[in-house]
């Protein structure tokens, strides 16, 4: 009876009670950040925007999802899907499947995802050929003529570029205020605001991620080299950072928009190419600090190759401020795009964008249309606010003083 | 160069009882190259200098040099321990890191098994590095917080092609076991461990490449007293098992005496005295060594020794005193200058007070030379004999 | 011996709330400090010695920390119950404190002079000019040459030893009755440590203040303290005079600690060590907190009947200890006159009574520094004398 074994707490054993702590650093940071209701709301809103962006053609489309015309079934919405639409849907589906495959390590799942994406986009670009000419009013006319036996429309039965030409009522000029048929009203060309806003989610998501991605990528490379090699590399790099930091992004965008054809990718590239200086400074400072740390010395002394020292030992430890600055950068990029579109620059005239709707809230006659300012404004505000909430939560989660590791 | 001859003679006469009869077949296999001839040290350091430039102004002109290490020479024998003692800022840590080429040297040579270590570059340097490892003072910053213990220990094994996959994991497990940790700890992250356990992980990492030379940079000074002796005993056992040579850097004289075969005392970038451990502590020849020894508080409420409290602080290595760097604090030169001739002495200011010291100590730099006592006992002092 | 204690700590309990539940860094600590006495609180990291000292001055961050119970009496005033306004008068004026890191205890943006003068004027009704005079005098007292010029300097212009002198000067500028020195020399080099300890002893002799010396360095304790209290896992486990502690340590932890310190000139061979690690306050073992590391309990278990022992498994080893050590936490009892210990295995522990450790003792021998004028002669004697 006496030899009841007891666990000597406090000895060289870490008790089972602490097992829940055994997460990787990134997982623990995410866990910490997610603990706040603010972050959850932010992520919830971003998820909604991402959902709208992915499934925009199924949420707002002038073409019915499923229709029976003259006794023949067809799906005009699917026929009119573009390559990008297909890719997004396939990406969303594969993401869902991969998230369920809990047994695979995260890294492998990420590679799978990148692989699927890389395969799908060229394939769809090659294979998917939507009709070049299409009349948005086609099925409205058919229905009017009574040739439609059965029809399933999208929740918002208007495409963003559908100017509702068939319903033009000159006694009641555009834009129309919100009504039962147009919940958020229409803009000055007669496009449905809700439909435009749903399709504009794509630009809002992509402009933030792509331009920030460019900025972070350049920032890590330049800042990492400056920080690790120091000396003359650092000196030259810092001058480069100062030069790029001095370029006023908005003016550059205005100049480019005036000089070249309007193009969303150019806007992304310009925001990314001028926005990396902050990231470079962060990475440089972190690398300079880490370079003198003992574990980096140990890695060099063990004869590890430079690639391992830089990317396995230094970079993961320098990621913290980058994560934070990236989430604020996404918010800033969305704002920049909105400002440009509001000024009537930046995007092509027919591109669906929240900023363009804002621009139209002040009519040609000088009248102010509240619904054109309120709904897109709210969307911009909520998105920027969400990214800021996430950034804030990440910053706190990464702060060693608040979350001792 | 007479003292080098002295050192060699002393080493030739030293009994190597630690190694007698303990070299088993497996250990022979672990040794990476053939046993060295007796007269070739494992690591030979000659006239090593590491100066850091002081830069000022917008164009970063060099306005001066911090002579962190200024002409240090010593040998580390196979399977033996050389202790390097000194106060903070004396350059002992810089010596250790310069030898491993973690900091660029200014001049001087380091030979490993008779090969010029500084001649290696790129791939061949990376390959050679596996024989020379380091253990750090700070158990917090010495382990990458973003890697699991298994990867921290296993990465060097894999990179050097010693083992991979399951074999690598087995090797990691056996290393963890050897340093007194549970093999299951490989899946954990460093922040889950106590200071002593982290230090054991650091030792396992250093051992992973089966080196024959390890720089121990204050390996126990950040640990609790009751943990210190565990780590020291572990290092001792490993030395006996694997014939590893240590360069043991520390500020705690009692630890160094206990641990080292030979001890070198550093002051302002230079070695001022070197002797076998026993000889140095029983018969110090440099007044700085004596002051250091007498300043160590003893765990005894009735200390018998007389205490010499040195005046003043360690001078800055960017502007060291002329001649013997210790002369502004040296009680010996003051005593010898007392009542001395005007021609032989000179008035200096130390700690705001005027002091009279020997002119020779101010003007000329003393070389390390053989002192009375055991052969190989060298000190750099004009006054003692 | 009828002298009244300056500071009495009675059954102090401090708790910290953490996300993982409450931890108790100080449990049932009682300690007396008499005027002019140097009391050392010894222990390893996390044993609660610093929290004890911080709670005397009510400096523990609250929340998460709080004093659960206990009294800290300073001249018949109970410090934990004092209003904050009164407490501010006690801090600095009656009890001063110096910390381990001299750089962080000085504000880098003010000159040394500004900082000392501020402290002086807070507690003494003097003019600015007089305050500068006092500041200059206190710098001179701690052995800083050219104090007038030093007053104009910033902390970063000084070396570590010099800064610690400034901190001491600041602490002593208001002539406190008690100085709490929390690891005052840990960040300093040996030769500078010797200077600072010498200075503290000299100032203590001159002013008659009491010192609560908090340290992990047994050498510093042996050479400076009058009375020693050893802490382990938030509790005081042994109290005695400095001579008793070092000559006849009774608690197995104290014994192990003393054996594991490498000593100058000691014989070669393996160091003795205490197995295991200092326990985390969040996960203290049951019974005596030292039992998983205790060699005495293991020895006793080897010869005890099996039903009185239990088996313990750790990563490193499996062994048996006495059952009582794992179930009953021993109190601090006066096991010998003037020697308190908390261990079931101390001789006649069972027959001794629980009592408060009160020791108005002063050491006889102090490690005296060689007088400055004789120093050279001594060095010559030691270095050259052996040749003959």
Short mmCIF file of N, CA and C in Angstrom, two decimals, chain C residues 112-247:
data_model
loop_
_atom_site.label_atom_id
_atom_site.label_comp_id
_atom_site.label_asym_id
_atom_site.label_seq_id
_atom_site.Cartn_x
_atom_site.Cartn_y
_atom_site.Cartn_z
N UNK C 112 22.38 63.25 -11.99
CA UNK C 112 22.49 62.63 -10.67
C UNK C 112 22.03 63.60 -9.59
N UNK C 113 22.50 64.86 -9.74
CA UNK C 113 22.18 65.88 -8.74
C UNK C 113 20.67 66.08 -8.62
N UNK C 114 19.98 66.25 -9.75
CA UNK C 114 18.54 66.46 -9.73
C UNK C 114 17.84 65.35 -8.97
N UNK C 115 18.30 64.11 -9.21
CA UNK C 115 17.61 62.97 -8.62
C UNK C 115 17.82 62.88 -7.12
N UNK C 116 19.05 63.17 -6.67
CA UNK C 116 19.29 63.12 -5.22
C UNK C 116 18.55 64.27 -4.54
N UNK C 117 18.63 65.46 -5.15
CA UNK C 117 17.99 66.64 -4.56
C UNK C 117 16.49 66.44 -4.43
N UNK C 118 15.89 65.82 -5.45
CA UNK C 118 14.46 65.56 -5.39
C UNK C 118 14.12 64.69 -4.19
N UNK C 119 14.93 63.62 -4.01
CA UNK C 119 14.68 62.71 -2.89
C UNK C 119 14.86 63.44 -1.56
N UNK C 120 15.89 64.29 -1.49
CA UNK C 120 16.16 65.00 -0.23
C UNK C 120 15.01 65.96 0.09
N UNK C 121 14.58 66.73 -0.91
CA UNK C 121 13.58 67.77 -0.65
C UNK C 121 12.20 67.19 -0.37
N UNK C 122 12.00 65.96 -0.82
CA UNK C 122 10.72 65.31 -0.56
C UNK C 122 10.54 65.04 0.93
N UNK C 123 11.62 64.69 1.59
CA UNK C 123 11.51 64.25 2.97
C UNK C 123 12.05 65.25 3.98
N UNK C 124 12.83 66.21 3.54
CA UNK C 124 13.40 67.16 4.49
C UNK C 124 13.03 68.57 4.08
N UNK C 125 12.76 69.40 5.07
CA UNK C 125 12.37 70.78 4.76
C UNK C 125 13.62 71.62 4.64
N UNK C 126 14.21 71.61 3.47
CA UNK C 126 15.42 72.39 3.25
C UNK C 126 15.27 73.14 1.93
N UNK C 127 16.10 74.17 1.77
CA UNK C 127 16.07 74.92 0.52
C UNK C 127 16.81 74.13 -0.55
N UNK C 128 16.63 74.52 -1.82
CA UNK C 128 17.30 73.82 -2.92
C UNK C 128 18.81 73.84 -2.72
N UNK C 129 19.31 75.00 -2.27
CA UNK C 129 20.75 75.13 -2.12
C UNK C 129 21.27 74.16 -1.06
N UNK C 130 20.52 74.13 0.07
CA UNK C 130 20.92 73.21 1.14
C UNK C 130 20.85 71.77 0.64
N UNK C 131 19.80 71.48 -0.16
CA UNK C 131 19.63 70.12 -0.67
C UNK C 131 20.83 69.74 -1.54
N UNK C 132 21.30 70.67 -2.36
CA UNK C 132 22.49 70.37 -3.16
C UNK C 132 23.69 70.09 -2.28
N UNK C 133 23.77 70.86 -1.17
CA UNK C 133 24.85 70.62 -0.21
C UNK C 133 24.78 69.21 0.35
N UNK C 134 23.55 68.80 0.73
CA UNK C 134 23.38 67.46 1.29
C UNK C 134 23.72 66.41 0.24
N UNK C 135 23.28 66.66 -1.01
CA UNK C 135 23.56 65.71 -2.08
C UNK C 135 25.06 65.55 -2.29
N UNK C 136 25.77 66.69 -2.27
CA UNK C 136 27.21 66.64 -2.48
C UNK C 136 27.88 65.86 -1.35
N UNK C 137 27.40 66.13 -0.14
CA UNK C 137 27.97 65.47 1.02
C UNK C 137 27.73 63.95 0.94
N UNK C 138 26.51 63.56 0.51
CA UNK C 138 26.22 62.13 0.48
C UNK C 138 27.03 61.43 -0.61
N UNK C 139 27.32 62.14 -1.71
CA UNK C 139 28.18 61.53 -2.73
C UNK C 139 29.59 61.35 -2.18
N UNK C 140 30.05 62.34 -1.42
CA UNK C 140 31.39 62.23 -0.84
C UNK C 140 31.45 61.04 0.11
N UNK C 141 30.36 60.88 0.88
CA UNK C 141 30.32 59.79 1.85
C UNK C 141 30.44 58.42 1.19
N UNK C 142 29.87 58.27 -0.01
CA UNK C 142 29.97 56.96 -0.66
C UNK C 142 31.25 56.85 -1.50
N UNK C 143 32.16 57.78 -1.28
CA UNK C 143 33.49 57.64 -1.89
C UNK C 143 33.58 58.04 -3.34
N UNK C 144 32.75 58.99 -3.75
CA UNK C 144 32.86 59.46 -5.13
C UNK C 144 33.74 60.71 -5.14
N UNK C 145 34.82 60.64 -5.93
CA UNK C 145 35.74 61.77 -5.99
C UNK C 145 35.11 62.90 -6.79
N UNK C 146 35.40 64.14 -6.42
CA UNK C 146 34.91 65.31 -7.13
C UNK C 146 33.38 65.32 -7.22
N UNK C 147 32.69 65.26 -6.07
CA UNK C 147 31.23 65.12 -6.10
C UNK C 147 30.51 66.28 -6.76
N UNK C 148 31.08 67.49 -6.65
CA UNK C 148 30.39 68.64 -7.22
C UNK C 148 30.21 68.49 -8.73
N UNK C 149 31.26 67.99 -9.40
CA UNK C 149 31.18 67.79 -10.84
C UNK C 149 30.24 66.62 -11.17
N UNK C 150 30.32 65.58 -10.36
CA UNK C 150 29.50 64.39 -10.60
C UNK C 150 28.01 64.69 -10.53
N UNK C 151 27.64 65.67 -9.70
CA UNK C 151 26.22 66.01 -9.58
C UNK C 151 25.63 66.44 -10.91
N UNK C 152 26.47 67.01 -11.77
CA UNK C 152 25.99 67.51 -13.06
C UNK C 152 25.91 66.42 -14.12
N UNK C 153 26.39 65.20 -13.78
CA UNK C 153 26.46 64.16 -14.80
C UNK C 153 25.18 63.35 -14.89
N UNK C 154 25.03 62.68 -16.03
CA UNK C 154 23.89 61.80 -16.24
C UNK C 154 24.28 60.36 -15.94
N UNK C 155 23.32 59.52 -15.59
CA UNK C 155 23.66 58.14 -15.21
C UNK C 155 24.50 57.40 -16.25
N UNK C 156 24.22 57.65 -17.55
CA UNK C 156 24.95 56.87 -18.55
C UNK C 156 26.41 57.24 -18.65
N UNK C 157 26.77 58.37 -18.03
CA UNK C 157 28.19 58.77 -18.07
C UNK C 157 29.01 58.05 -17.00
N UNK C 158 28.36 57.23 -16.19
CA UNK C 158 29.07 56.58 -15.09
C UNK C 158 29.15 55.08 -15.32
N UNK C 159 30.13 54.45 -14.66
CA UNK C 159 30.25 52.99 -14.73
C UNK C 159 29.27 52.35 -13.76
N UNK C 160 29.12 51.03 -13.87
CA UNK C 160 28.15 50.31 -13.04
C UNK C 160 28.41 50.49 -11.55
N UNK C 161 29.67 50.39 -11.15
CA UNK C 161 30.00 50.52 -9.74
C UNK C 161 29.70 51.92 -9.23
N UNK C 162 30.01 52.90 -10.06
CA UNK C 162 29.77 54.30 -9.70
C UNK C 162 28.27 54.56 -9.54
N UNK C 163 27.48 53.99 -10.47
CA UNK C 163 26.04 54.18 -10.39
C UNK C 163 25.48 53.56 -9.11
N UNK C 164 26.00 52.37 -8.75
CA UNK C 164 25.50 51.75 -7.54
C UNK C 164 25.85 52.61 -6.33
N UNK C 165 27.00 53.28 -6.37
CA UNK C 165 27.34 54.21 -5.28
C UNK C 165 26.34 55.36 -5.23
N UNK C 166 25.98 55.85 -6.41
CA UNK C 166 25.00 56.95 -6.45
C UNK C 166 23.67 56.49 -5.87
N UNK C 167 23.27 55.28 -6.24
CA UNK C 167 22.00 54.75 -5.73
C UNK C 167 22.06 54.65 -4.21
N UNK C 168 23.20 54.20 -3.70
CA UNK C 168 23.35 54.10 -2.24
C UNK C 168 23.30 55.49 -1.62
N UNK C 169 24.00 56.43 -2.26
CA UNK C 169 23.99 57.81 -1.74
C UNK C 169 22.57 58.35 -1.67
N UNK C 170 21.80 58.07 -2.72
CA UNK C 170 20.42 58.53 -2.77
C UNK C 170 19.61 57.90 -1.65
N UNK C 171 19.80 56.58 -1.47
CA UNK C 171 19.03 55.86 -0.46
C UNK C 171 19.37 56.37 0.94
N UNK C 172 20.64 56.74 1.14
CA UNK C 172 21.06 57.11 2.49
C UNK C 172 20.95 58.61 2.75
N UNK C 173 20.56 59.39 1.73
CA UNK C 173 20.57 60.84 1.91
C UNK C 173 19.58 61.28 2.99
N UNK C 174 18.56 60.48 3.26
CA UNK C 174 17.58 60.86 4.29
C UNK C 174 17.79 60.09 5.58
N UNK C 175 18.94 59.47 5.72
CA UNK C 175 19.29 58.74 6.93
C UNK C 175 18.19 57.76 7.37
N UNK C 176 17.93 56.76 6.55
CA UNK C 176 16.88 55.80 6.92
C UNK C 176 17.33 54.90 8.08
N UNK C 177 16.34 54.32 8.77
CA UNK C 177 16.67 53.40 9.87
C UNK C 177 16.93 52.00 9.34
N UNK C 178 16.30 51.73 8.17
CA UNK C 178 16.46 50.39 7.61
C UNK C 178 16.74 50.53 6.12
N UNK C 179 17.74 49.80 5.67
CA UNK C 179 18.05 49.78 4.25
C UNK C 179 17.77 48.37 3.73
N UNK C 180 16.93 48.28 2.71
CA UNK C 180 16.70 46.99 2.08
C UNK C 180 17.58 46.93 0.85
N UNK C 181 18.52 46.00 0.85
CA UNK C 181 19.44 45.89 -0.28
C UNK C 181 19.12 44.60 -1.03
N UNK C 182 18.46 44.73 -2.19
CA UNK C 182 18.03 43.56 -2.96
C UNK C 182 19.10 43.21 -3.99
N UNK C 183 19.88 42.20 -3.71
CA UNK C 183 20.98 41.79 -4.59
C UNK C 183 21.83 43.00 -4.99
N UNK C 184 22.40 43.72 -4.04
CA UNK C 184 23.05 44.99 -4.40
C UNK C 184 24.30 44.82 -5.23
N UNK C 185 24.90 43.64 -5.25
CA UNK C 185 26.18 43.51 -5.97
C UNK C 185 26.14 42.45 -7.05
N UNK C 186 24.98 41.88 -7.32
CA UNK C 186 24.92 40.77 -8.26
C UNK C 186 25.34 41.18 -9.67
N UNK C 187 25.03 42.44 -10.05
CA UNK C 187 25.34 42.87 -11.41
C UNK C 187 26.77 43.40 -11.52
N UNK C 188 27.53 43.36 -10.44
CA UNK C 188 28.85 43.99 -10.45
C UNK C 188 29.97 42.96 -10.48
N UNK C 189 31.16 43.41 -10.90
CA UNK C 189 32.32 42.55 -10.91
C UNK C 189 32.83 42.32 -9.49
N UNK C 190 33.65 41.26 -9.34
CA UNK C 190 34.12 40.92 -7.99
C UNK C 190 34.85 42.06 -7.31
N UNK C 191 35.76 42.72 -8.04
CA UNK C 191 36.53 43.76 -7.37
C UNK C 191 35.64 44.94 -7.01
N UNK C 192 34.65 45.23 -7.84
CA UNK C 192 33.72 46.32 -7.55
C UNK C 192 32.75 45.89 -6.44
N UNK C 193 32.35 44.61 -6.47
CA UNK C 193 31.49 44.08 -5.42
C UNK C 193 32.16 44.26 -4.06
N UNK C 194 33.45 43.97 -4.01
CA UNK C 194 34.18 44.12 -2.75
C UNK C 194 34.13 45.58 -2.28
N UNK C 195 34.30 46.52 -3.23
CA UNK C 195 34.23 47.94 -2.87
C UNK C 195 32.87 48.30 -2.30
N UNK C 196 31.81 47.86 -2.97
CA UNK C 196 30.46 48.25 -2.57
C UNK C 196 30.09 47.65 -1.21
N UNK C 197 30.45 46.38 -1.01
CA UNK C 197 30.13 45.75 0.28
C UNK C 197 30.90 46.42 1.40
N UNK C 198 32.15 46.74 1.13
CA UNK C 198 32.98 47.44 2.11
C UNK C 198 32.32 48.78 2.47
N UNK C 199 31.84 49.47 1.44
CA UNK C 199 31.19 50.76 1.65
C UNK C 199 29.92 50.60 2.49
N UNK C 200 29.10 49.59 2.16
CA UNK C 200 27.86 49.38 2.90
C UNK C 200 28.16 49.10 4.37
N UNK C 201 29.17 48.27 4.62
CA UNK C 201 29.52 47.97 6.02
C UNK C 201 29.97 49.21 6.76
N UNK C 202 30.77 50.03 6.07
CA UNK C 202 31.29 51.25 6.70
C UNK C 202 30.13 52.18 7.04
N UNK C 203 29.22 52.38 6.08
CA UNK C 203 28.09 53.28 6.32
C UNK C 203 27.19 52.73 7.42
N UNK C 204 27.05 51.42 7.46
CA UNK C 204 26.21 50.81 8.48
C UNK C 204 26.80 51.05 9.87
N UNK C 205 28.12 50.90 9.97
CA UNK C 205 28.80 51.15 11.26
C UNK C 205 28.62 52.60 11.68
N UNK C 206 28.75 53.51 10.72
CA UNK C 206 28.71 54.93 11.05
C UNK C 206 27.31 55.40 11.43
N UNK C 207 26.30 54.91 10.72
CA UNK C 207 24.95 55.45 10.95
C UNK C 207 24.13 54.58 11.89
N UNK C 208 24.54 53.35 12.10
CA UNK C 208 23.79 52.46 12.98
C UNK C 208 22.49 51.98 12.39
N UNK C 209 22.35 52.10 11.08
CA UNK C 209 21.10 51.62 10.47
C UNK C 209 21.13 50.09 10.38
N UNK C 210 19.93 49.54 10.19
CA UNK C 210 19.83 48.10 9.98
C UNK C 210 19.78 47.84 8.48
N UNK C 211 20.25 46.66 8.06
CA UNK C 211 20.21 46.31 6.64
C UNK C 211 19.53 44.95 6.48
N UNK C 212 18.57 44.91 5.57
CA UNK C 212 18.02 43.61 5.16
C UNK C 212 18.68 43.29 3.84
N UNK C 213 19.57 42.31 3.88
CA UNK C 213 20.38 41.99 2.71
C UNK C 213 19.77 40.78 2.00
N UNK C 214 19.34 41.00 0.76
CA UNK C 214 18.72 39.92 0.02
C UNK C 214 19.69 39.45 -1.04
N UNK C 215 20.04 38.18 -1.02
CA UNK C 215 21.06 37.72 -1.96
C UNK C 215 20.97 36.22 -2.15
N UNK C 216 21.60 35.74 -3.23
CA UNK C 216 21.71 34.30 -3.41
C UNK C 216 23.14 33.86 -3.19
N UNK C 217 24.05 34.85 -2.97
CA UNK C 217 25.47 34.56 -2.89
C UNK C 217 25.85 34.25 -1.45
N UNK C 218 26.18 32.98 -1.19
CA UNK C 218 26.47 32.58 0.18
C UNK C 218 27.76 33.24 0.69
N UNK C 219 28.67 33.56 -0.21
CA UNK C 219 29.89 34.24 0.21
C UNK C 219 29.59 35.62 0.77
N UNK C 220 28.72 36.35 0.07
CA UNK C 220 28.33 37.69 0.53
C UNK C 220 27.64 37.59 1.89
N UNK C 221 26.81 36.58 2.06
CA UNK C 221 26.12 36.40 3.33
C UNK C 221 27.12 36.13 4.44
N UNK C 222 28.01 35.18 4.19
CA UNK C 222 28.95 34.76 5.23
C UNK C 222 29.80 35.91 5.72
N UNK C 223 30.15 36.80 4.82
CA UNK C 223 31.08 37.85 5.22
C UNK C 223 30.39 39.09 5.75
N UNK C 224 29.06 39.20 5.63
CA UNK C 224 28.42 40.45 6.01
C UNK C 224 27.29 40.32 7.02
N UNK C 225 26.58 39.19 7.01
CA UNK C 225 25.34 39.15 7.79
C UNK C 225 25.60 38.84 9.26
N UNK C 226 24.64 39.26 10.11
CA UNK C 226 24.64 38.85 11.51
C UNK C 226 23.74 37.64 11.70
N UNK C 227 22.55 37.74 11.10
CA UNK C 227 21.57 36.68 11.21
C UNK C 227 21.15 36.28 9.80
N UNK C 228 20.94 34.98 9.58
CA UNK C 228 20.61 34.51 8.25
C UNK C 228 19.27 33.77 8.26
N UNK C 229 18.40 34.10 7.32
CA UNK C 229 17.16 33.35 7.12
C UNK C 229 17.21 32.75 5.73
N UNK C 230 17.07 31.43 5.65
CA UNK C 230 17.12 30.75 4.36
C UNK C 230 15.70 30.50 3.89
N UNK C 231 15.41 30.91 2.66
CA UNK C 231 14.07 30.69 2.12
C UNK C 231 14.10 29.63 1.05
N UNK C 232 13.07 28.80 1.03
CA UNK C 232 12.90 27.83 -0.05
C UNK C 232 11.41 27.70 -0.33
N UNK C 233 11.03 27.80 -1.58
CA UNK C 233 9.64 27.62 -1.99
C UNK C 233 8.70 28.46 -1.12
N UNK C 234 8.95 29.77 -1.08
CA UNK C 234 8.08 30.76 -0.43
C UNK C 234 8.12 30.75 1.09
N UNK C 235 8.85 29.85 1.73
CA UNK C 235 8.87 29.81 3.19
C UNK C 235 10.28 29.94 3.72
N UNK C 236 10.36 30.43 4.96
CA UNK C 236 11.64 30.42 5.65
C UNK C 236 11.84 29.02 6.19
N UNK C 237 12.95 28.36 5.82
CA UNK C 237 13.14 26.99 6.27
C UNK C 237 14.21 26.88 7.36
N UNK C 238 15.04 27.93 7.50
CA UNK C 238 16.04 27.88 8.56
C UNK C 238 16.44 29.29 8.94
N UNK C 239 16.55 29.53 10.27
CA UNK C 239 17.03 30.83 10.76
C UNK C 239 18.05 30.57 11.85
N UNK C 240 19.19 31.26 11.78
CA UNK C 240 20.19 31.14 12.85
C UNK C 240 21.18 32.27 12.68
N UNK C 241 22.12 32.34 13.61
CA UNK C 241 23.19 33.33 13.46
C UNK C 241 24.07 32.88 12.30
N UNK C 242 24.82 33.81 11.76
CA UNK C 242 25.63 33.49 10.59
C UNK C 242 26.62 32.39 10.90
N UNK C 243 27.19 32.41 12.11
CA UNK C 243 28.17 31.38 12.47
C UNK C 243 27.50 30.00 12.51
N UNK C 244 26.32 29.94 13.12
CA UNK C 244 25.58 28.68 13.22
C UNK C 244 25.24 28.11 11.85
N UNK C 245 24.72 28.99 10.99
CA UNK C 245 24.29 28.53 9.66
C UNK C 245 25.44 27.90 8.90
N UNK C 246 26.61 28.54 8.95
CA UNK C 246 27.71 28.03 8.15
C UNK C 246 28.46 26.90 8.85
N UNK C 247 28.46 26.91 10.21
CA UNK C 247 29.16 25.84 10.91
C UNK C 247 28.30 24.59 11.08
#
